[in-house]
Short mmCIF file of C-alpha atoms in Angstrom, two decimals:
data_model
loop_
_atom_site.label_atom_id
_atom_site.label_comp_id
_atom_site.label_asym_id
_atom_site.label_seq_id
_atom_site.Cartn_x
_atom_site.Cartn_y
_atom_site.Cartn_z
CA ALA A 115 126.24 28.38 140.36
CA PRO A 116 126.90 27.53 144.01
CA PHE A 117 130.34 28.30 145.41
CA HIS A 118 132.54 25.35 146.35
CA ARG A 119 134.02 25.46 149.80
CA LEU A 120 137.85 25.38 149.79
CA GLU A 121 139.46 23.40 152.59
CA PRO A 122 142.60 25.09 154.02
CA ILE A 123 145.85 23.20 153.54
CA ASN A 124 148.04 23.25 156.61
CA GLY A 125 151.82 22.84 156.72
CA ASN A 126 151.68 19.14 157.61
CA THR A 127 149.57 18.37 154.56
CA LEU A 128 152.02 20.19 152.30
CA GLU A 129 154.95 18.31 153.82
CA ARG A 130 153.21 14.96 153.24
CA GLN A 131 152.50 15.90 149.64
CA ARG A 132 156.13 16.89 149.05
CA ALA A 133 157.38 13.66 150.63
CA ALA A 134 155.03 11.59 148.48
CA ARG A 135 156.20 13.34 145.32
CA ALA A 136 159.83 12.81 146.35
CA ARG A 137 159.24 9.06 146.86
CA GLN A 138 157.46 8.86 143.52
CA HIS A 139 160.36 10.61 141.80
CA GLU A 140 162.90 8.30 143.44
CA ARG A 141 160.99 5.16 142.37
CA ALA A 142 160.84 6.46 138.80
CA ARG A 143 164.59 7.22 138.85
CA VAL A 144 165.44 3.75 140.13
CA GLN A 145 163.23 2.10 137.50
CA GLN A 146 164.85 4.11 134.72
CA SER A 147 168.41 3.44 135.92
CA GLY A 148 167.74 -0.20 136.79
CA LEU A 149 169.37 0.18 140.21
CA SER A 150 168.64 -2.42 142.84
CA ARG A 151 168.29 -1.65 146.55
CA SER A 152 171.95 -2.62 147.11
CA GLY A 153 172.95 -0.43 144.17
CA ARG A 154 171.21 2.55 145.75
CA ALA A 155 173.02 1.83 149.03
CA ARG A 156 176.36 1.84 147.22
CA GLU A 157 175.46 5.17 145.64
CA VAL A 158 174.70 6.68 149.03
CA VAL A 159 177.95 5.39 150.56
CA GLN A 160 180.02 6.69 147.65
CA ALA A 161 178.36 10.10 147.84
CA ALA A 162 178.99 10.29 151.60
CA ARG A 163 182.65 9.29 151.15
CA LEU A 164 183.14 11.93 148.44
CA GLN A 165 181.56 14.59 150.63
CA ARG A 166 183.81 13.65 153.58
CA GLU A 167 186.97 13.68 151.43
CA THR A 168 186.02 17.07 150.03
CA HIS A 169 185.47 18.41 153.57
CA ILE A 170 188.87 17.12 154.71
CA ARG A 171 190.65 18.66 151.72
CA LYS A 172 188.98 22.02 152.29
CA GLY A 173 189.75 21.84 155.99
CA ARG A 174 193.48 21.50 155.25
CA GLU A 175 193.57 24.57 153.04
CA ARG A 176 195.15 27.65 154.65
CA LEU A 177 192.56 30.25 155.58
CA PRO A 178 193.30 33.81 154.41
CA VAL A 179 192.35 35.31 157.78
CA ALA A 180 192.06 34.21 161.39
CA THR A 181 190.60 35.54 164.60
CA GLU A 182 192.97 37.66 166.68
CA LEU A 183 192.90 39.31 170.09
CA HIS A 184 195.07 42.40 169.79
CA THR A 185 195.74 43.65 173.31
CA ASP A 186 196.23 47.39 173.92
CA MET A 187 197.91 48.46 177.15
CA SER A 188 198.49 51.78 178.92
CA LEU A 189 199.89 52.60 182.36
CA PHE A 190 198.60 55.52 184.41
CA LYS A 191 200.07 57.32 187.41
CA ASN A 192 198.26 60.16 189.19
CA GLY A 193 195.74 60.27 186.36
CA LYS A 194 198.36 60.71 183.63
CA ASN A 195 199.39 58.26 180.92
CA VAL A 196 202.93 57.12 181.77
CA PHE A 197 203.61 56.10 178.17
CA TYR A 198 203.22 59.63 176.81
CA ASP A 199 206.02 62.17 176.63
CA ALA A 200 205.42 65.23 174.45
CA ASN A 201 209.19 65.74 174.15
CA GLY A 202 210.06 62.09 173.61
CA GLU A 203 210.85 60.47 170.28
CA LYS A 204 207.55 59.56 168.63
CA GLY A 205 205.77 61.05 171.65
CA LEU A 206 206.75 58.04 173.77
CA SER A 207 208.30 58.07 177.23
CA LYS A 208 211.29 56.12 178.50
CA GLU A 209 208.84 53.87 180.36
CA ALA A 210 206.97 53.11 177.15
CA TYR A 211 210.16 51.97 175.41
CA SER A 212 211.15 49.83 178.38
CA PHE A 213 207.65 48.31 178.47
CA ILE A 214 208.02 47.38 174.77
CA ALA A 215 211.43 45.85 175.49
CA GLY A 216 209.99 43.79 178.34
CA LEU A 217 207.24 42.41 176.14
CA LEU A 218 209.75 41.43 173.46
CA ALA A 219 212.01 39.79 176.05
CA HIS A 220 209.24 37.56 177.42
CA VAL A 221 206.82 37.16 174.50
CA LYS A 222 208.14 33.70 173.65
CA GLY A 223 207.80 32.55 177.26
CA MET A 224 204.20 33.71 177.48
CA ALA A 225 203.13 32.36 174.07
CA ALA A 226 201.62 29.23 175.62
CA VAL A 227 199.27 31.57 177.52
CA THR A 228 198.52 34.09 174.77
CA ASN A 229 198.20 31.34 172.15
CA PRO A 230 197.14 28.25 174.09
CA LEU A 231 195.89 25.79 171.46
CA VAL A 232 197.51 23.53 168.88
CA ASN A 233 195.61 25.41 166.20
CA SER A 234 196.81 28.78 167.52
CA TYR A 235 200.08 28.15 165.72
CA LYS A 236 198.44 27.49 162.36
CA ARG A 237 197.98 31.29 162.26
CA LEU A 238 201.41 32.25 163.58
CA VAL A 239 203.40 31.02 160.60
CA PRO A 240 206.49 32.88 159.30
CA GLY A 241 206.14 33.90 155.68
CA TYR A 242 202.43 34.58 155.97
CA GLU A 243 200.52 37.65 157.11
CA ALA A 244 200.56 36.93 160.82
CA PRO A 245 201.99 38.98 163.71
CA CYS A 246 204.69 36.46 164.63
CA TYR A 247 207.87 38.52 164.10
CA LEU A 248 209.59 39.90 167.21
CA ALA A 249 209.75 43.57 166.28
CA TRP A 250 208.00 46.83 167.09
CA SER A 251 206.90 49.81 165.08
CA ALA A 252 204.77 52.93 165.30
CA SER A 253 203.46 52.55 161.76
CA ASN A 254 204.22 49.02 160.57
CA ARG A 255 201.41 46.48 160.89
CA SER A 256 203.71 43.55 160.12
CA ALA A 257 205.45 43.93 163.49
CA LEU A 258 204.44 42.00 166.59
CA ILE A 259 204.11 45.18 168.67
CA ARG A 260 202.52 48.30 167.20
CA ILE A 261 202.14 51.78 168.67
CA PRO A 262 198.78 53.21 167.52
CA ALA A 263 198.84 56.81 166.29
CA ALA A 264 196.88 58.34 169.22
CA ARG A 265 198.95 60.21 171.80
CA GLY A 266 198.30 62.04 175.05
CA GLN A 267 196.02 60.11 177.38
CA SER A 268 195.34 57.59 174.58
CA THR A 269 198.97 56.52 174.12
CA ARG A 270 199.16 52.74 174.21
CA VAL A 271 201.17 49.68 173.26
CA GLU A 272 199.46 47.01 171.16
CA LEU A 273 200.50 43.36 171.32
CA ARG A 274 199.12 41.66 168.21
CA SER A 275 199.87 37.94 168.72
CA PRO A 276 197.21 36.75 171.25
CA ASP A 277 194.10 34.95 170.08
CA PRO A 278 190.63 34.69 171.67
CA ALA A 279 191.22 31.14 172.88
CA CYS A 280 193.40 32.43 175.69
CA ASN A 281 192.33 33.01 179.28
CA PRO A 282 192.16 36.84 179.41
CA TYR A 283 193.06 37.00 183.11
CA LEU A 284 196.24 34.98 182.62
CA GLU A 285 197.04 36.78 179.38
CA LEU A 286 196.82 40.25 180.93
CA ALA A 287 198.79 39.08 183.97
CA VAL A 288 201.78 37.85 181.94
CA CYS A 289 201.66 40.82 179.54
CA LEU A 290 201.78 43.34 182.38
CA ALA A 291 204.43 41.37 184.23
CA ALA A 292 206.63 41.30 181.12
CA GLY A 293 206.22 45.02 180.46
CA LEU A 294 206.80 46.02 184.09
CA ASP A 295 209.90 43.82 184.18
CA GLY A 296 211.22 45.87 181.29
CA ILE A 297 210.56 49.11 183.18
CA GLU A 298 212.11 47.87 186.44
CA LYS A 299 215.26 46.72 184.64
CA GLY A 300 215.45 49.75 182.33
CA MET A 301 215.42 47.55 179.22
CA VAL A 302 215.94 49.18 175.84
CA PRO A 303 214.09 47.79 172.80
CA PRO A 304 215.81 47.07 169.48
CA ALA A 305 215.53 49.64 166.71
CA GLU A 306 212.11 50.18 165.18
CA ILE A 307 211.42 48.17 162.03
CA THR A 308 209.73 50.35 159.45
CA GLU A 309 210.05 47.98 156.49
CA ASN A 310 207.37 45.44 155.62
CA ILE A 311 208.55 42.30 157.42
CA PHE A 312 206.12 40.17 155.41
CA ALA A 313 208.13 41.04 152.28
CA MET A 314 211.47 40.03 153.85
CA ASP A 315 213.02 36.62 153.28
CA ALA A 316 214.73 34.66 156.07
CA ASP A 317 218.15 36.21 155.37
CA ALA A 318 216.76 39.77 155.53
CA ARG A 319 215.00 39.05 158.83
CA LYS A 320 218.20 37.56 160.24
CA ALA A 321 220.16 40.64 159.18
CA HIS A 322 217.70 42.82 161.11
CA GLY A 323 217.86 40.49 164.13
CA ILE A 324 214.18 39.62 163.81
CA GLU A 325 213.18 36.36 165.48
CA SER A 326 209.83 34.55 165.36
CA LEU A 327 207.39 33.29 167.96
CA PRO A 328 207.34 29.56 168.81
CA GLY A 329 206.16 27.51 165.85
CA SER A 330 204.05 25.03 167.82
CA LEU A 331 202.39 24.52 171.18
CA GLU A 332 205.27 22.21 172.16
CA GLU A 333 207.84 24.93 171.46
CA ALA A 334 205.71 27.44 173.38
CA ILE A 335 205.58 25.15 176.44
CA GLU A 336 209.37 24.72 176.33
CA ALA A 337 209.82 28.50 176.14
CA MET A 338 207.50 28.97 179.12
CA GLN A 339 209.46 26.46 181.20
CA GLU A 340 212.62 28.49 180.53
CA ASP A 341 211.08 31.87 181.48
CA GLN A 342 211.15 32.19 185.27
CA LEU A 343 209.26 35.51 185.26
CA ILE A 344 206.26 33.93 183.53
CA LEU A 345 206.34 30.92 185.87
CA ASP A 346 206.50 33.19 188.92
CA THR A 347 203.66 35.36 187.59
CA LEU A 348 201.38 32.34 187.19
CA GLY A 349 202.46 30.86 190.51
CA GLU A 350 203.83 27.38 191.12
CA HIS A 351 200.44 25.65 191.34
CA VAL A 352 198.90 27.27 188.27
CA ALA A 353 202.07 27.00 186.18
CA ALA A 354 202.58 23.30 186.93
CA ASN A 355 198.99 22.35 186.19
CA TYR A 356 198.82 24.58 183.12
CA ILE A 357 201.97 23.04 181.61
CA GLU A 358 200.76 19.52 182.43
CA GLY A 359 197.41 20.17 180.73
CA LYS A 360 199.01 21.69 177.63
CA MET A 361 201.47 18.81 177.32
CA LYS A 362 198.54 16.37 177.35
CA GLU A 363 196.88 18.39 174.57
CA TRP A 364 200.07 18.31 172.52
CA ASP A 365 200.65 14.57 173.09
CA GLU A 366 197.07 13.80 172.06
CA TYR A 367 197.49 15.86 168.91
CA ARG A 368 200.84 14.40 167.80
CA THR A 369 199.73 10.80 168.40
CA ARG A 370 196.55 11.21 166.33
CA VAL A 371 197.45 13.58 163.54
#
């Protein structure tokens, strides 16, 4: 018997066949359900509304994690890490402790730079696992400032509040200015917090003298306006325009949401 030649089926042909079957199935469904054209339209609208409402509800749920931009800093002089002292407590130098104190003194004032968006403060919420408590520790990840275990040339201070939405040039500028201000003034940080701050209630945090970062972009802007060091670091032109832009963002948010 002669062989029959098989014609190749390209992708377009398959797509047309699938579309035809889909239309056929839809006509059969409408005939069975007795839906009119307007009835089908109502079905589509209701389905779209349900999908949108579901999306909004899910969008309001608190996410278990969020993107962070932990910033590690070291200072070097003549090729040696200034933060390291083999004879110092925890292997840290006097300069390292003063740098920590400077960061804690100005961290509220620079929050509008390190956390520049309205949504930045959805992560920095007291009572949840977020680095928003003004404390430091060499081993406690619930503190705002952590000292990683490495010593020697790798000794560093880690600020854990910034997020990737910030301008890294401005962020590093205010972080270094705050830390150097602590060194120049010989600031001394509060005692290390070794307990899990996440497990503390408000009264326990108050007893330890633990404050929190600003709770909103508006509070962060107000804190920046009160911190002259941060304003001077940014410069009059940048600071004024930055604050003006952030206030517009906040006003737009609060008038719409």
